[in-house]
Structure formats: structure tokens, C-alpha cells
Coordinates of C-alpha atoms and ligand atoms in Angstrom, one line a residue:
M1 CA 16.9 25.2 4.8
T2 CA 17.4 23.8 8.3
L3 CA 15.0 21.5 10.0
S4 CA 13.9 24.2 12.4
E5 CA 13.2 26.6 9.4
L6 CA 11.1 23.8 7.8
Q7 CA 9.3 23.3 11.1
A8 CA 8.6 27.1 11.3
L9 CA 7.1 27.0 7.8
E10 CA 5.0 24.0 8.7
R11 CA 3.7 25.7 11.8
R12 CA 2.7 28.8 9.8
Y13 CA 1.6 27.4 6.5
A14 CA 0.9 23.6 6.5
I15 CA -2.5 22.4 7.5
P16 CA -1.6 20.3 10.5
T17 CA -2.8 16.9 9.5
Y18 CA 0.5 15.0 9.9
A19 CA 2.6 14.3 13.0
R20 CA 6.0 14.4 11.3
S21 CA 9.2 13.0 12.8
P22 CA 11.9 15.7 13.2
V23 CA 14.0 14.7 10.2
A24 CA 14.4 16.4 6.8
F25 CA 15.5 13.9 4.2
V26 CA 17.3 15.2 1.1
R27 CA 18.5 12.2 -0.8
G28 CA 17.8 8.5 -1.2
D29 CA 19.6 5.6 -3.0
G30 CA 18.3 2.0 -2.8
V31 CA 17.7 1.1 0.9
R32 CA 19.5 4.3 2.1
L33 CA 18.3 7.8 3.0
W34 CA 20.3 10.9 3.9
D35 CA 19.1 13.8 6.0
D36 CA 20.1 17.5 5.7
Q37 CA 23.0 17.0 8.1
G38 CA 24.5 14.2 6.0
N39 CA 23.5 11.4 8.3
E40 CA 22.8 8.1 6.6
Y41 CA 19.7 6.0 7.4
L42 CA 18.6 2.5 6.7
D43 CA 15.0 2.7 5.3
F44 CA 12.8 -0.1 6.5
L45 CA 9.6 1.7 5.7
A46 CA 10.2 2.6 2.0
G47 CA 7.8 5.6 2.1
I48 CA 5.1 3.2 3.4
S49 CA 5.7 0.5 0.8
V50 CA 6.1 3.0 -2.1
L51 CA 9.8 2.4 -2.9
N52 CA 9.6 -1.4 -3.4
V53 CA 12.2 -1.0 -6.1
G54 CA 14.3 1.2 -3.8
H55 CA 15.0 4.9 -3.8
C56 CA 16.1 6.4 -7.2
H57 CA 16.2 3.1 -9.1
P58 CA 18.3 3.9 -12.2
R59 CA 15.8 2.4 -14.6
V60 CA 13.0 4.5 -13.0
I61 CA 15.1 7.6 -13.2
A62 CA 15.9 6.9 -16.9
A63 CA 12.2 6.2 -17.8
V64 CA 11.0 9.4 -15.9
T65 CA 13.6 11.7 -17.4
Q66 CA 13.2 10.4 -20.9
Q67 CA 9.3 10.7 -20.7
A68 CA 9.5 14.1 -18.9
A69 CA 11.6 15.5 -21.7
Q70 CA 9.2 14.1 -24.3
L71 CA 5.6 14.6 -23.1
T72 CA 4.2 15.1 -19.6
H73 CA 0.5 15.4 -20.0
V74 CA -2.3 15.5 -22.6
S75 CA -5.4 14.3 -20.7
N76 CA -7.5 11.3 -21.4
L77 CA -9.1 12.9 -24.4
Y78 CA -6.2 11.4 -26.4
Y79 CA -4.0 8.4 -26.6
T80 CA -0.5 8.0 -25.1
E81 CA 1.6 4.8 -25.3
P82 CA 2.6 4.6 -21.6
A83 CA -1.0 4.5 -20.4
M84 CA -2.1 1.8 -22.8
R85 CA 1.1 -0.3 -22.3
L86 CA 0.7 -0.1 -18.5
S87 CA -3.0 -1.1 -18.7
A88 CA -2.0 -4.1 -20.8
A89 CA 0.9 -5.0 -18.4
L90 CA -1.3 -4.7 -15.3
S91 CA -4.1 -6.9 -16.8
E92 CA -1.7 -9.5 -18.1
S93 CA 0.1 -9.7 -14.7
S94 CA -3.1 -10.4 -12.8
L95 CA -6.9 -10.7 -13.6
G96 CA -6.9 -10.4 -17.4
G97 CA -9.7 -7.9 -17.6
K98 CA -9.4 -4.1 -18.0
V99 CA -7.8 -1.3 -16.1
F100 CA -8.8 2.2 -14.9
L101 CA -5.8 4.3 -14.0
C102 CA -5.8 7.0 -11.3
N103 CA -3.5 8.8 -9.0
S104 CA -3.6 7.1 -5.5
G105 CA -4.8 4.2 -3.4
A106 CA -7.9 6.0 -2.2
E107 CA -8.8 6.9 -5.8
A108 CA -8.3 3.3 -6.9
N109 CA -10.8 2.2 -4.2
E110 CA -13.2 5.0 -5.2
A111 CA -13.2 3.5 -8.7
A112 CA -13.7 0.0 -7.2
I113 CA -16.7 1.2 -5.2
K114 CA -18.3 2.8 -8.3
L115 CA -17.6 -0.4 -10.2
A116 CA -19.5 -2.3 -7.5
R117 CA -22.4 0.0 -7.6
R118 CA -22.6 -0.3 -11.3
H119 CA -22.6 -4.0 -10.9
R120 CA -25.5 -3.9 -8.4
P121 CA -27.2 -0.5 -8.4
G122 CA -27.9 0.6 -4.8
G123 CA -26.0 -2.4 -3.4
E124 CA -24.2 -2.5 -0.1
I125 CA -20.4 -2.8 0.2
V126 CA -19.3 -5.1 2.9
V127 CA -15.9 -4.2 4.5
L128 CA -14.0 -5.8 7.4
R129 CA -13.2 -4.7 10.9
D130 CA -9.9 -2.8 11.2
A131 CA -9.8 -2.2 7.4
F132 CA -8.0 0.8 5.9
H133 CA -9.0 1.8 2.3
G134 CA -8.1 5.5 2.2
R135 CA -9.2 9.0 3.3
T136 CA -11.5 10.3 0.6
Y137 CA -15.3 10.0 1.3
G138 CA -16.0 6.7 -0.4
A139 CA -12.7 5.1 0.8
L140 CA -13.2 6.6 4.3
S141 CA -16.8 5.1 4.4
A142 CA -15.1 1.8 3.7
T143 CA -12.7 2.3 6.6
P144 CA -14.7 1.3 9.7
Q145 CA -12.6 3.1 12.3
E146 CA -14.4 5.4 14.7
A147 CA -11.6 7.9 15.1
K148 CA -11.1 8.4 11.3
Q149 CA -14.8 8.5 10.5
A150 CA -16.7 10.1 13.3
P151 CA -15.6 13.8 12.8
F152 CA -16.6 13.6 9.2
A153 CA -20.1 12.2 9.3
P154 CA -22.4 11.9 7.5
L155 CA -20.5 9.3 5.4
V156 CA -21.4 7.6 2.2
P157 CA -24.4 5.3 2.9
G158 CA -24.4 1.6 2.1
F159 CA -21.3 0.4 3.8
V160 CA -21.5 -2.6 6.2
A161 CA -18.7 -3.4 8.6
C162 CA -18.3 -7.1 9.4
E163 CA -16.2 -9.0 11.9
K164 CA -13.2 -10.9 10.5
D165 CA -15.0 -14.3 10.9
P166 CA -16.1 -16.6 8.1
A167 CA -19.6 -17.2 9.6
A168 CA -20.1 -13.4 10.2
L169 CA -19.1 -12.7 6.7
A170 CA -21.3 -15.4 5.2
A171 CA -24.2 -13.7 7.2
A172 CA -23.3 -10.2 6.2
V173 CA -23.3 -10.9 2.4
T174 CA -26.9 -10.9 1.1
P175 CA -28.7 -10.5 -2.2
R176 CA -28.4 -6.7 -1.5
T177 CA -24.6 -6.9 -1.4
A178 CA -22.8 -5.3 -4.4
A179 CA -19.3 -6.1 -3.2
V180 CA -17.0 -7.4 -0.5
L181 CA -13.9 -5.1 -0.3
L182 CA -10.9 -6.4 1.7
E183 CA -7.2 -6.2 2.1
P184 CA -5.7 -9.8 2.0
I185 CA -3.3 -8.6 4.7
Q186 CA -4.5 -5.5 6.7
G187 CA -1.5 -3.2 6.5
E188 CA -2.4 0.0 8.4
A189 CA -4.1 -2.1 11.1
G190 CA -0.7 -3.6 11.9
V191 CA 0.0 -6.2 9.3
L192 CA -2.8 -8.6 10.1
P193 CA -3.1 -11.4 7.5
L194 CA -6.6 -12.6 6.9
S195 CA -7.1 -16.4 7.2
E196 CA -7.5 -18.6 4.2
E197 CA -10.8 -19.6 5.6
L198 CA -12.0 -16.0 5.7
L199 CA -10.9 -15.4 2.1
A200 CA -12.5 -18.6 0.9
A201 CA -15.7 -17.6 2.8
A202 CA -15.7 -14.2 1.1
R203 CA -15.4 -15.9 -2.3
R204 CA -18.2 -18.3 -1.6
A205 CA -20.5 -15.7 -0.2
C206 CA -19.9 -13.4 -3.2
D207 CA -20.5 -16.2 -5.6
A208 CA -23.8 -17.2 -3.9
A209 CA -25.1 -13.6 -3.7
G210 CA -23.9 -12.5 -7.1
A211 CA -21.7 -9.9 -5.5
V212 CA -18.2 -9.0 -6.5
L213 CA -15.0 -9.7 -4.5
I214 CA -12.5 -6.9 -4.6
F215 CA -9.0 -7.1 -3.1
D216 CA -7.4 -3.8 -2.0
E217 CA -3.8 -4.6 -2.9
V218 CA -2.6 -1.0 -2.5
Q219 CA -0.1 -2.1 0.1
T220 CA 0.2 -5.9 -0.5
G221 CA 0.8 -5.7 -4.2
M222 CA 3.8 -5.0 -6.4
G223 CA 5.8 -7.9 -4.9
R224 CA 5.6 -6.9 -1.3
T225 CA 4.5 -10.3 0.0
G226 CA 6.7 -12.4 -2.2
T227 CA 4.4 -12.8 -5.2
L228 CA 3.5 -9.9 -7.5
W229 CA 0.0 -9.8 -6.0
A230 CA -0.9 -11.2 -2.6
Y231 CA -4.0 -13.0 -3.9
Q232 CA -1.6 -15.2 -5.9
Q233 CA -0.6 -16.9 -2.6
T234 CA -4.1 -17.5 -1.6
G235 CA -6.5 -20.0 -3.1
V236 CA -8.8 -17.2 -3.9
V237 CA -9.0 -15.1 -7.1
P238 CA -10.9 -11.7 -6.7
D239 CA -13.1 -10.2 -9.4
A240 CA -11.1 -7.0 -9.2
L241 CA -8.1 -5.5 -7.4
T242 CA -6.8 -2.1 -6.6
S243 CA -3.1 -1.0 -6.7
A244 CA -1.2 2.2 -5.9
K245 CA 1.7 2.9 -3.5
A246 CA 4.6 1.0 -5.1
L247 CA 3.0 0.9 -8.5
G248 CA 4.7 4.1 -9.7
G249 CA 8.2 3.3 -8.4
G250 CA 8.0 6.4 -6.3
L251 CA 5.6 8.5 -8.4
P252 CA 1.9 8.8 -7.6
I253 CA -0.3 6.5 -9.5
G254 CA -3.1 4.0 -8.8
A255 CA -5.1 1.5 -10.7
L256 CA -8.3 -0.6 -10.6
V257 CA -7.8 -3.9 -12.4
T258 CA -10.8 -6.1 -13.2
G259 CA -11.2 -9.7 -14.3
A260 CA -13.0 -10.5 -17.6
R261 CA -16.5 -10.5 -16.1
L262 CA -16.3 -6.8 -14.9
A263 CA -14.2 -5.5 -17.7
D264 CA -17.0 -3.4 -19.3
T265 CA -19.1 -2.7 -16.2
L266 CA -18.1 0.9 -15.9
R267 CA -19.2 2.7 -19.1
P268 CA -18.2 5.8 -21.1
G269 CA -18.6 8.9 -18.9
D270 CA -18.9 6.9 -15.7
H271 CA -15.6 7.9 -14.2
G272 CA -12.5 9.9 -14.9
S273 CA -9.6 12.0 -13.7
T274 CA -7.6 14.7 -15.4
F275 CA -4.2 13.4 -14.3
A276 CA -5.0 9.7 -14.5
G277 CA -2.7 7.7 -16.6
G278 CA -0.3 10.5 -17.2
P279 CA 2.7 9.6 -19.3
V280 CA 5.4 10.2 -16.7
A281 CA 3.8 8.2 -13.9
C282 CA 2.9 5.4 -16.4
A283 CA 6.5 5.3 -17.7
A284 CA 7.7 4.9 -14.2
A285 CA 5.1 2.3 -13.4
L286 CA 6.0 0.2 -16.4
V287 CA 9.5 -0.1 -15.1
A288 CA 8.4 -0.7 -11.5
L289 CA 6.0 -3.4 -12.6
E290 CA 8.6 -5.2 -14.7
I291 CA 11.1 -5.1 -11.8
C292 CA 8.6 -6.3 -9.2
S293 CA 7.5 -9.2 -11.5
E294 CA 11.0 -10.7 -11.7
E295 CA 10.8 -14.2 -10.2
A296 CA 14.4 -13.9 -8.8
L297 CA 13.4 -10.8 -6.9
L298 CA 10.1 -12.4 -5.6
E299 CA 12.1 -15.4 -4.4
H300 CA 14.4 -13.0 -2.6
V301 CA 11.5 -11.3 -1.0
R302 CA 10.3 -14.6 0.4
S303 CA 13.6 -15.6 1.9
A304 CA 14.5 -12.1 3.1
G305 CA 11.2 -11.9 4.8
E306 CA 11.8 -15.2 6.6
R307 CA 15.2 -13.9 7.8
L308 CA 13.7 -10.6 9.0
M309 CA 10.9 -12.3 10.8
A310 CA 13.2 -14.8 12.5
G311 CA 15.5 -12.1 13.6
L312 CA 12.7 -9.9 15.0
A313 CA 11.3 -12.9 17.0
E314 CA 14.7 -13.1 18.8
L315 CA 14.5 -9.5 20.2
P316 CA 13.7 -9.4 23.9
Y317 CA 11.0 -6.8 23.5
V318 CA 9.2 -8.6 20.7
Q319 CA 6.3 -10.8 21.7
S320 CA 5.2 -12.1 18.2
V321 CA 5.9 -11.5 14.6
R322 CA 3.5 -11.7 11.6
G323 CA 3.3 -11.0 7.9
R324 CA 4.3 -12.4 4.6
G325 CA 7.3 -11.6 2.5
L326 CA 8.7 -8.2 3.3
L327 CA 5.4 -6.9 4.8
V328 CA 6.2 -7.6 8.5
G329 CA 4.6 -6.6 11.8
A330 CA 6.1 -7.1 15.3
E331 CA 3.9 -7.1 18.4
L332 CA 5.8 -5.8 21.4
V333 CA 5.7 -7.2 24.9
P334 CA 3.3 -5.3 27.3
G335 CA 4.8 -2.1 28.6
V336 CA 7.0 -1.4 25.6
S337 CA 5.8 1.5 23.4
A338 CA 6.1 0.9 19.7
V339 CA 5.8 4.7 19.1
E340 CA 8.7 5.3 21.4
L341 CA 10.7 2.5 19.9
A342 CA 10.2 3.8 16.4
R343 CA 11.2 7.2 17.5
R344 CA 14.4 5.9 19.2
A345 CA 15.2 3.7 16.1
L346 CA 15.1 6.8 14.0
S347 CA 17.0 9.2 16.2
E348 CA 19.5 6.8 17.9
Q349 CA 20.1 4.2 15.2
H350 CA 19.1 6.0 12.0
L351 CA 16.7 3.2 11.2
V352 CA 13.4 4.2 9.6
L353 CA 10.4 2.1 10.4
N354 CA 7.0 2.9 11.9
A355 CA 4.5 2.1 14.6
T356 CA 1.0 1.0 13.4
G357 CA -0.4 1.1 16.9
P358 CA 0.7 1.6 20.5
S359 CA 2.2 -1.9 20.6
S360 CA 3.1 -2.9 17.0
L361 CA 5.9 -2.0 14.7
R362 CA 5.8 -2.3 10.9
L363 CA 8.8 -3.1 8.7
E364 CA 8.5 -2.9 5.0
P365 CA 12.0 -2.3 3.4
P366 CA 12.5 -1.9 -0.3
L367 CA 12.3 -5.4 -1.9
I368 CA 16.0 -5.1 -3.0
V369 CA 17.1 -5.1 0.7
T370 CA 20.2 -7.4 1.1
E371 CA 20.6 -10.0 3.8
D372 CA 23.4 -7.8 5.2
Q373 CA 21.1 -4.8 5.5
I374 CA 18.5 -7.0 7.2
D375 CA 21.1 -8.0 9.7
E376 CA 22.2 -4.4 10.1
A377 CA 18.6 -3.3 10.9
L378 CA 18.2 -6.2 13.4
A379 CA 21.5 -5.1 15.1
C380 CA 20.1 -1.5 15.3
L381 CA 16.9 -2.9 16.9
A382 CA 18.9 -5.1 19.3
R383 CA 20.8 -2.1 20.6
L384 CA 17.5 -0.5 21.6
A385 CA 16.7 -3.3 24.0
Ligands
LIG401 C1 -2.2 3.3 1.7 C2 -3.4 2.5 1.5 C3 -4.6 3.1 0.9 C4 -4.7 4.6 0.5 O1 -3.8 4.9 -0.4 P1 -3.5 6.5 -0.7 O2 -2.6 6.5 -1.9 O3 -2.9 7.0 0.6 O4 -4.8 7.1 -1.0 C5 -5.7 2.3 0.6 N1 -5.6 1.0 0.9 C6 -4.6 0.4 1.5 C7 -4.6 -1.0 1.8 C8 -3.4 1.2 1.8 O5 -2.4 0.6 2.4

């Protein structure tokens, strides 16, 4: 089908929630994508940090095809090896408690919110200004953005939005607080790292109030920032974290991971999902988690991130650069539109990246991106000046 045929189908049949760019991709390999015309692209978005291991990683393909030919679904009324092995691997790689598997980032945060309310019945969930935690009702209620929330009121009660300031956070957390939920680096807001002081203040406030601290690592996890989980680069250990996006190596899966203290807070019958922990997604996730845990890859993420950020800072239309590892945001000089720049990068340079706001670009290539590919992307961006 041609792009215009796809667009005709979209206009007639797809509920218009997305503003798609006019490209139809048909194939991916590593850091490269190809459209239906045979044009080759450099992918510096990775499906919004889903393809951390790169497109069509041979080990993911092997795990998925093997599992798909053997068993695709039985429900959580029974045992399957991939789900239990993935739960063990996720726990051992992070907080050491127990795992609830689900199918997306929003669902992982829904599970985290229910965990918090079991921990402190009726308690409030404190979230931060500019946060993004997903589009379902609980996750949306935790996403204090007027444009996303207002049309869908009334939201879930009990969410408190707080400024990103240690003193404000200390004041917002009270004995009524069940949890503080935050992204260690706010991804959708434009790659805004939270300060060490703010994270430490969140930890202290939660400890003092008996509340739980939950990190949404849906975007920052799976090696994206140069450690398997972003919290591992901070001085703060959360009580629980959520993962999704890159967890499945390209397949849809999410997870809530707890520390020991909250391991048995959710009880039999409290939560569930038909597809959760499906054997194919879990088989893919086991491979993705193993690849993203490799120290050599994580070291590469850190140095590649430095190279990317240094190169971006040299561009005449870039005002400042922020981020960690290969989660990178570039703030553009006044008057330059990030949306227009991302559009031109795609159409003129065949470079995939996105605008997180009118003046900021986000770059998050697969973690396997080479130094040459980083230089190639920077050369594409330099030609747009
Ligand atoms: C993408 C994202 C989500 C939502 O994940 P979905 O899989 O789209 O539901 C939640 N939190 C963060 C930090 C994200 O980046």
C-alpha cells in the first residue's frame, strides 16, 4: 500500500488521536529504518525508547519465534517459565522484592498506584509538575498537565501536584500521603533531570511520613541513561519502580518491581490482566534485559551520550543540552521551532527524532548506536542550520 492509501484508511477508519508524520516504515535493522519507497533512515528516537537493543535484534527474533512456535498464551491461571524467569531477573537486577507484570507503562503505573493505596488506604499520591505517567485514568490523574487532563474530568481523586522544589515537596508530603511518584528524568516533558537534592528530599519526606517512593522508570530504565536503572546513578533507592517501553525489546510489556518491604502489599485478587506476563513478550524481555544489563553496553551508553551531547551543543541553533546517557534533550535558540526542525530532519535528512515541545528536541537512539552513527546524525542536523 502507498502512503496516500494508508492516509486514506486513517482518515476513514482510525480514531484521530495521533498526528503522524507522513512516512510509512516497512523495515528496521539496528539503528536503521526503511520506508515503503526504499529510503533509509537513521533512527534517533527508537520508537520512543522502545528499541534500546535496536530494531530486529537477532537474539530477540530468535526468542520470539521460538516461543511463538511453542506457546503464546495460557493466562495467569497457570504457570509459564518465561514469566517467572523474567520476574526473578527484574527483581535481581533492581530492588530485590517482587514483580507484577503487565502490558504497558500506564498499566505499570496503575499497578503502582494500587500498591500505594494498599500501603496507605485512602492516601494521597504526590506527583511533580510536568510529570508524564500515562494516559489511562489513574496514570492520567498522576499527569498534572491541563491539556491532557481537562477534557476528561472528573479524574481519580487523591492526586496532589507539587512544584519541583525540595521545600515544596517536603511540605506536600504529609501523614496522609501514600506515595510520591516521580520520573528521575522527566522524559515527555523534554528530558528534564530532577536534581539530586529533590530526589533526596523525596526519600526523606517519604521516610518521615511512612509513604512509599516510586520511580517511574518507563523511559529512563533498561540502560537508557547509562545504568540499567536510572536510580542506580542517584543516591536514592526507591521502594518500587515501574518499567515498560524498552523492557520487551520491541514487544509490549510492563512491570511493577518492588523492594522487599512492599513485596506482599498487593494481595491475591487485588490486581490482574489477561495478557500480563504472556510467554512471547516475556521471552523477548528476558533477552532485552540481559542485553541492556551488559556493563560494556552501559559504558558505551555513557560515552556515546557524552559525544552526542557535545556535538549537539556545537550546533548554531542549539541553546543548551541536557540529559544522561542516551536520553538527550536539546533546547533550541529563540525563534527556531523544534517541531519544524524535527519535520525537516525526517524529510530532508532521513533522521528520526522528535520534538517534546515547541523549543526542545529529544534524541534517544538505540543503545547500540555507534560513534560513526552519532557523527552521521550530527552531520544531518548541521545541514539543517
Ligand atoms: C511512555 C511513558 C509512560 C506511558 O507508557 P505507555 O506504555 O505509553 O502506557 C509512562 N511513564 C513514562 C515516564 C513514560 O515515558
